[in-house]
Tab-separated table of C-alpha atoms in Angstrom:
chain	number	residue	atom	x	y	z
A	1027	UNK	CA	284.500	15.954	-40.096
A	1028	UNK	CA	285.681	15.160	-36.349
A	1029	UNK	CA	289.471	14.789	-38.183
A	1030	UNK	CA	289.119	18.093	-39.964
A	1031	UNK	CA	288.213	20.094	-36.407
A	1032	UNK	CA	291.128	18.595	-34.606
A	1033	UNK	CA	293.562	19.298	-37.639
A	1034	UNK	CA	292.203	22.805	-37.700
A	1035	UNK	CA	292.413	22.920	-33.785
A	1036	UNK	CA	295.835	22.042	-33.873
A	1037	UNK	CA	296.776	23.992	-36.979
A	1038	UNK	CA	295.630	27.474	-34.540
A	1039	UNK	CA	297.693	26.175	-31.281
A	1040	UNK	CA	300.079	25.579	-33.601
A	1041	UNK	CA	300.494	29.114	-35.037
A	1042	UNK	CA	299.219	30.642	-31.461
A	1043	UNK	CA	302.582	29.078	-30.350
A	1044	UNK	CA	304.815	30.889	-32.106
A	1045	UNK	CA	302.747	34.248	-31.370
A	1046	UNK	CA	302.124	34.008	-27.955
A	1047	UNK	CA	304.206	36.638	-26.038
A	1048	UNK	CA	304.770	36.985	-21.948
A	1049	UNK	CA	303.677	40.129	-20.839
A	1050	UNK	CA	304.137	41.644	-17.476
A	1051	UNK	CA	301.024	43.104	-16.153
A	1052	UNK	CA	301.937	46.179	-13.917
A	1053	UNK	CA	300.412	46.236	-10.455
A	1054	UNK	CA	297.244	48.346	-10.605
A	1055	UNK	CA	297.787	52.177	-8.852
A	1056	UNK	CA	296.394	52.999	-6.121
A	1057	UNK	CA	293.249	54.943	-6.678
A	1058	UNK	CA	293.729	59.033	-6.931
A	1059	UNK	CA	290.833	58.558	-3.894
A	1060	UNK	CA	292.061	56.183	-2.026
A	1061	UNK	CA	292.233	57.669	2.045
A	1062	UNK	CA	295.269	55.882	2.506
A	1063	UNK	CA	297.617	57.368	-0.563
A	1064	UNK	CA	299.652	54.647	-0.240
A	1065	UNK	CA	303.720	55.486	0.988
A	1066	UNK	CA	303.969	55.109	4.804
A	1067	UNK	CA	300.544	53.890	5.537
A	1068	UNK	CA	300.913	50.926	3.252
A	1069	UNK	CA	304.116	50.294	4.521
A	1070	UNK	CA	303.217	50.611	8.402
A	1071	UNK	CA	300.294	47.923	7.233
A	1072	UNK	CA	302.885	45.664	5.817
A	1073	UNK	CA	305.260	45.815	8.453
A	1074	UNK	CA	302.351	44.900	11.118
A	1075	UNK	CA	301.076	42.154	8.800
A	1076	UNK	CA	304.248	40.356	8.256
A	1077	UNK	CA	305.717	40.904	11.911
A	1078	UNK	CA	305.796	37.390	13.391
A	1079	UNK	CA	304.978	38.828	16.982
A	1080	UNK	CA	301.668	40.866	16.028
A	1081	UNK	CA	298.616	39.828	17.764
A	1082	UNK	CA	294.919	40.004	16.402
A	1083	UNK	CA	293.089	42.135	18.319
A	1084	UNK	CA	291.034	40.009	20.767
A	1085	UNK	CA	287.356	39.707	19.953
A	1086	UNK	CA	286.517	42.169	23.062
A	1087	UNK	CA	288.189	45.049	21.256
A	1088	UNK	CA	286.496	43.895	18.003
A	1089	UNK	CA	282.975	44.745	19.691
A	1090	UNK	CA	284.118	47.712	21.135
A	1091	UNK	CA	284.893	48.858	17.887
A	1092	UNK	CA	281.901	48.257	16.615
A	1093	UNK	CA	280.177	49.245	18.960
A	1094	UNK	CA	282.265	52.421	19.132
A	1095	UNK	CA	280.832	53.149	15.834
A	1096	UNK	CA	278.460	56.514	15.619
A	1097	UNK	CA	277.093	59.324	13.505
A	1098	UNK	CA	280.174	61.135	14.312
A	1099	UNK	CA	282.363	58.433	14.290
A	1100	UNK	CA	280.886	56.096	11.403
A	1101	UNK	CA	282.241	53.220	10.042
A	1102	UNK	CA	283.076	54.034	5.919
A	1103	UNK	CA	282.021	50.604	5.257
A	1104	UNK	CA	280.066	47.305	6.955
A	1105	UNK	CA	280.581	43.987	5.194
A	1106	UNK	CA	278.172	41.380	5.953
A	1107	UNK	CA	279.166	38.031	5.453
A	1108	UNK	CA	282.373	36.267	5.941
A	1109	UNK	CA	283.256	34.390	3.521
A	1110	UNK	CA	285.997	34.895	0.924
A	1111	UNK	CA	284.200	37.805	-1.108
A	1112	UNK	CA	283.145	39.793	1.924
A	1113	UNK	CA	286.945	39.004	3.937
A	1114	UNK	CA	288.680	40.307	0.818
A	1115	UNK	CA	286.852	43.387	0.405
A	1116	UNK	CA	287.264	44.360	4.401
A	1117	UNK	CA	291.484	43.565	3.919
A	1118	UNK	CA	291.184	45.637	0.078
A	1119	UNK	CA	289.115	48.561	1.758
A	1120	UNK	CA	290.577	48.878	5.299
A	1121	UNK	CA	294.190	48.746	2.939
A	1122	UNK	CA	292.843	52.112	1.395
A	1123	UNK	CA	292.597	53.868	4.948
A	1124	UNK	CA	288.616	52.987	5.187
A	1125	UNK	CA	287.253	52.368	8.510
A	1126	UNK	CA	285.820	48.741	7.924
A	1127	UNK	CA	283.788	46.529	10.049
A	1128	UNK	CA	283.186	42.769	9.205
A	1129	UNK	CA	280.173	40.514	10.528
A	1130	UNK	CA	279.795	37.128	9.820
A	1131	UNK	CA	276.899	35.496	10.909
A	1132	UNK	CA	278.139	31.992	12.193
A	1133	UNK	CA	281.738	30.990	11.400
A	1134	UNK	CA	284.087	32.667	8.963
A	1135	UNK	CA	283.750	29.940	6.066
A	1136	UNK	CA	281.134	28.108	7.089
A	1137	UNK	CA	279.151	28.730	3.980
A	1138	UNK	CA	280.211	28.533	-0.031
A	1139	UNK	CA	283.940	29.531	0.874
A	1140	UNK	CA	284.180	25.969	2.837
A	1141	UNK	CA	282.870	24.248	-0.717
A	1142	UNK	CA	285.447	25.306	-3.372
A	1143	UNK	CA	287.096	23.145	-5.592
A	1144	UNK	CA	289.987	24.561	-3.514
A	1145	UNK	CA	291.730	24.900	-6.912
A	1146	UNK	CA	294.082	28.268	-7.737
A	1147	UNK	CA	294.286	27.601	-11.120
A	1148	UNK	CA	295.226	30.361	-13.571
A	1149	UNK	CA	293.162	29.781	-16.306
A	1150	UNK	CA	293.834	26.927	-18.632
A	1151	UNK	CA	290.448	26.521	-20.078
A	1152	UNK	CA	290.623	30.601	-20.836
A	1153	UNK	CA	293.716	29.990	-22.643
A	1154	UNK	CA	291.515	27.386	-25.014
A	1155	UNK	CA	288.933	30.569	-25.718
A	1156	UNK	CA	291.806	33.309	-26.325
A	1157	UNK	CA	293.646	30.995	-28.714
A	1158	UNK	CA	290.579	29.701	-30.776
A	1159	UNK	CA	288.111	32.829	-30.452
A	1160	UNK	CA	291.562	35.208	-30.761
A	1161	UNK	CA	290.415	36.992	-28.019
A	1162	UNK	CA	292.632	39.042	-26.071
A	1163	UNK	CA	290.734	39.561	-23.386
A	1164	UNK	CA	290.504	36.209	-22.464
A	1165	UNK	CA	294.710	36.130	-22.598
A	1166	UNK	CA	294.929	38.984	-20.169
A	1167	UNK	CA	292.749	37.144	-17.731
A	1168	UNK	CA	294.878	34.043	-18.006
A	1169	UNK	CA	297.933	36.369	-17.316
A	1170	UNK	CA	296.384	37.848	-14.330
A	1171	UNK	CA	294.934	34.507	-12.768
A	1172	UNK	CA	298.408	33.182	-13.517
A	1173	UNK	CA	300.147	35.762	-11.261
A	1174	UNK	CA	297.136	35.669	-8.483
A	1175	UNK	CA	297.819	32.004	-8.457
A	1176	UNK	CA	301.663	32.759	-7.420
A	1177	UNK	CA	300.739	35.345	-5.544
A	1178	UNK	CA	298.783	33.449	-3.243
A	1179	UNK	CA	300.968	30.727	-2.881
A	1180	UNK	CA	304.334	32.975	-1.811
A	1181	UNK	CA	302.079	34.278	0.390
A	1182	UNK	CA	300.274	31.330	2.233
A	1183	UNK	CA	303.010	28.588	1.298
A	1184	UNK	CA	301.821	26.550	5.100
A	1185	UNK	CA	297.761	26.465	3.157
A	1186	UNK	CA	298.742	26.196	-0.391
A	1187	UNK	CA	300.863	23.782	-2.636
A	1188	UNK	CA	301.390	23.025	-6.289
A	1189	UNK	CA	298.839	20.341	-7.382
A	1190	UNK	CA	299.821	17.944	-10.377
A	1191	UNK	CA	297.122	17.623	-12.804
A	1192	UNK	CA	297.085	14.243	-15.142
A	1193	UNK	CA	295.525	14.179	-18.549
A	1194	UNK	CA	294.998	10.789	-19.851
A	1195	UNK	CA	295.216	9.991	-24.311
A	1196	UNK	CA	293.888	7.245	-25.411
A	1197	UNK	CA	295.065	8.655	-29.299
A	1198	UNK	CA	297.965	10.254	-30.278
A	1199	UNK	CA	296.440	13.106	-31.367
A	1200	UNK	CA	294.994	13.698	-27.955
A	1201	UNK	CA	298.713	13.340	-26.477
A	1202	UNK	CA	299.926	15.973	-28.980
A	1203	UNK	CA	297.073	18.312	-28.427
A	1204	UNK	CA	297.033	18.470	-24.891
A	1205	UNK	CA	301.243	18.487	-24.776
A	1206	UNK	CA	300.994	21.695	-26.933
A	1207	UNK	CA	298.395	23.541	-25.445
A	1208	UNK	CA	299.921	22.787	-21.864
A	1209	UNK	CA	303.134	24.021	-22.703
A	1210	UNK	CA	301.672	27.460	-24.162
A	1211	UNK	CA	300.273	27.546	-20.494
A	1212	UNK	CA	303.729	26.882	-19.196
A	1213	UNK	CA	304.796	30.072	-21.547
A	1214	UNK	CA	301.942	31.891	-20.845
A	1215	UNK	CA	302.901	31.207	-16.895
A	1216	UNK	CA	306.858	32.870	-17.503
A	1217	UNK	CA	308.171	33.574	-13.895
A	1218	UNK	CA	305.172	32.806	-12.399
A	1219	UNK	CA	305.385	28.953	-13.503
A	1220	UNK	CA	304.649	27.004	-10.605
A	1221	UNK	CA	306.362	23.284	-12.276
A	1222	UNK	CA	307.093	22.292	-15.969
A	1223	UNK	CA	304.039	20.314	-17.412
A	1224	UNK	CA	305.746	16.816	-19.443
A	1225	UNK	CA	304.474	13.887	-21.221
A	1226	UNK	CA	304.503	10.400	-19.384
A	1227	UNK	CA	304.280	7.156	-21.590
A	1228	UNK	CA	301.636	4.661	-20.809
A	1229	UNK	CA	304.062	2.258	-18.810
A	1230	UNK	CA	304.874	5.842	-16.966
A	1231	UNK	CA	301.952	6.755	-16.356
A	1232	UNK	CA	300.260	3.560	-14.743
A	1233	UNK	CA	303.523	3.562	-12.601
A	1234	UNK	CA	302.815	7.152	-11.287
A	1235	UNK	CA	299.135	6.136	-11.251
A	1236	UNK	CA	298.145	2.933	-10.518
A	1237	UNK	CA	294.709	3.050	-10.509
A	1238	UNK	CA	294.705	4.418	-13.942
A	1239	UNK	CA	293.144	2.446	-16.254
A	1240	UNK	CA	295.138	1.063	-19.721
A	1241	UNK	CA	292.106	0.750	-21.990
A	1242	UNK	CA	288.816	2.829	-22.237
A	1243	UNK	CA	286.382	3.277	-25.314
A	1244	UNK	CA	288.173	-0.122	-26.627
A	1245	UNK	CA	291.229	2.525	-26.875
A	1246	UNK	CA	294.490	1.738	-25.197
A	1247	UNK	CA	296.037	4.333	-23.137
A	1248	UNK	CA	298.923	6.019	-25.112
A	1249	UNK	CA	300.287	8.281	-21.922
A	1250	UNK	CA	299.490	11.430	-20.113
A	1251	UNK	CA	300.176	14.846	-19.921
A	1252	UNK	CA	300.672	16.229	-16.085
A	1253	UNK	CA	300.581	19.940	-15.428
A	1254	UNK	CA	300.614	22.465	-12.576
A	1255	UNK	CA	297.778	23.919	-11.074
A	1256	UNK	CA	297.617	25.285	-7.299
A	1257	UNK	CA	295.626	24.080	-3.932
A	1258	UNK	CA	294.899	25.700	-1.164
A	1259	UNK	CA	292.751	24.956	2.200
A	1260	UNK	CA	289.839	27.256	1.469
A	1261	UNK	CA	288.774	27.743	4.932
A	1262	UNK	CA	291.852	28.271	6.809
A	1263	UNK	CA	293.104	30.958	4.238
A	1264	UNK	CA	290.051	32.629	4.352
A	1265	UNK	CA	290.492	32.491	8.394
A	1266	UNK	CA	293.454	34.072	7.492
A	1267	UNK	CA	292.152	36.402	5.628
A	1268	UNK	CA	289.636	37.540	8.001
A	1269	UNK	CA	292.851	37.769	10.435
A	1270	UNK	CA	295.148	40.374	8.299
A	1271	UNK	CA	292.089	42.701	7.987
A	1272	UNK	CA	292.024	42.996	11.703
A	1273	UNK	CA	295.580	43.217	11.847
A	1274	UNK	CA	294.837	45.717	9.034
A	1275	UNK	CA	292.659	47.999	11.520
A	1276	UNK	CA	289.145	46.593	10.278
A	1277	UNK	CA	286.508	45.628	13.023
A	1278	UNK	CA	286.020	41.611	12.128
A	1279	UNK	CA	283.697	39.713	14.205
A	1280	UNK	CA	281.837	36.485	13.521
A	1281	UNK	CA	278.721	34.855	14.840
A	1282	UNK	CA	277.335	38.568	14.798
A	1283	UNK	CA	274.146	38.605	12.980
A	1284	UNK	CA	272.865	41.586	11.256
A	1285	UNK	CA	269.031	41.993	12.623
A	1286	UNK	CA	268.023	45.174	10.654
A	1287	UNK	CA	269.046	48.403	9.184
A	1288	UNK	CA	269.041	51.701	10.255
A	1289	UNK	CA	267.652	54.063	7.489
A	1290	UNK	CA	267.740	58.396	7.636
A	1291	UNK	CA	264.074	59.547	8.078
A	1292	UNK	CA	264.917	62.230	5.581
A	1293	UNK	CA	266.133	60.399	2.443
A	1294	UNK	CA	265.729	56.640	3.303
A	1295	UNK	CA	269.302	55.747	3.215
A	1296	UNK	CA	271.363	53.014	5.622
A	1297	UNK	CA	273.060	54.819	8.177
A	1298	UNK	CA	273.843	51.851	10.443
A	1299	UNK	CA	272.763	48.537	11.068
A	1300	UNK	CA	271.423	46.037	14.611
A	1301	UNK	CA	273.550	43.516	15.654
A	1302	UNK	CA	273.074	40.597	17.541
A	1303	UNK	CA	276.052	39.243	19.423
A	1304	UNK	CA	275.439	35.497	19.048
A	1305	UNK	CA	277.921	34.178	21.371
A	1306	UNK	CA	276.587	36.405	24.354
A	1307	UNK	CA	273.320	35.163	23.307
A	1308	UNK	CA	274.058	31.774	24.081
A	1309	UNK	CA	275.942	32.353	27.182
A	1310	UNK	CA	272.705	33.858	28.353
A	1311	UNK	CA	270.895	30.724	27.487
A	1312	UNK	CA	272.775	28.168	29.105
């Protein structure tokens, strides 16, 4: 039974592999609402992100920002939290000519975002499902996560690197499998392809790994298969992160706690929120 899944496993990669097709997935528009409607303001973004002599705004102007905030001057959007979620939405939003403010209780990553596998991988295990369920909704997805992955490298090369990945076979089959499906990722990947995935014999393999072990399952290792998967330093690119949104124009500002709402009498809704400056907190207590 256990020989008649694997032949039937590798009967599908093998016909996925001459089906599978690179397709480039166009850059979503802007939105028809979108404030900023792209053209110059994008551009004047990009040029201040990418100039090596901008300066975040110091956290002084951050407050007064904030603070600046009123019924006739709202804010279009608060984000509370800091970590990778709410940092991405402030850049995404304050990118479509929102007015965005950013709290973050303690530290910018001091939560979840500091606890990542710090992996930017692009989908491998996705490309098992589209291949075996024929689902091509799980192949877009490995197409987009492929290009993210690249995408986040070019842009933070000094917090993100190409990772090698080892598989270990103990049976031939194994090696074959794994050399097949890894190379439809590699195909899958097209420009975006971060390094060639290859087979390494056993003597190769303990070479490149010593610490590898030969035998396992009173199996002897046959070789590996080594692919390409990203890394990054969650916390510092998130720091970063938090960074281009105020270069951006958003209001970012950690160890700010949000104490309570402010809700319309009328009809209940938010309309602003209480915020207590932590660090002028503790100033006052020491």
């Amino acid at each position: 039974m256990a020989t008649a899944i694997r032949l039937r496993r590798f009967g599908a990669i093998a016909a996925a592999s001459g089906a599978v097709y690179y397709t480039l997935l166009s850059n979503p528009s802007i939105s028809s609402n979108d404030r900023s409607g792209g053209g110059p303001f994008l551009t004047a973004i990009k040029q201040k992100i990418t100039d090596p002599f901008s300066v975040v705004p110091s956290r002084n102007v951050q407050e007064s920002a904030l603070m600046g905030s009123s019924s006739s001057n709202p804010l279009d959007i608060l984000v509370v939290g800091g970590g990778a979620t709410g940092c991405g939405v402030a850049l995404d939003a304050t990118t479509r000519g929102l007015r965005v403010g950013l709290v973050e209780r303690e530290d910018f990553s001091s939560g979840t975002s500091s606890r990542s596998t710090k992996l930017i991988h692009g989908g491998v295990r996705y490309l098992e499902k589209a291949i075996f369920n024929l689902d091509y909704g799980q192949l877009k997805l490995v197409f987009h996560a492929l290009e993210e992955r690249k995408q986040v490298i070019d842009n933070a090369p000094h917090l993100c690197h190409a990772l090698p990945c080892m598989t270990p076979c103990f049976e031939w089959f194994e090696a074959i499998y794994y050399w097949i499906g890894l190379k439809m990722y590699d195909l899958v990947a097209g420009r975006h392809l971060l390094h060639l995935s290859r087979y390494y014999s056993a003597q190769e393999s303990v070479e490149l790994f010593p610490t590898l072990a030969r035998n396992g399952k009173d199996k002897t290792l046959k070789g590996t298969v080594v692919y390409y998967d990203g890394q990054m330093n969650d916390s510092r690119l998130n720091v970063a992160l938090a960074c281009t949104a105020a270069l951006a124009g958003a209001a970012v500002l950690n160890h700010a706690e949000v104490i309570s709402f402010l809700r319309d009498e009328a009809n209940g809704r938010i309309i602003g929120a209480h915020i207590r400056n932590n660090i002028s907190v503790c100033r006052q207590g020491i």
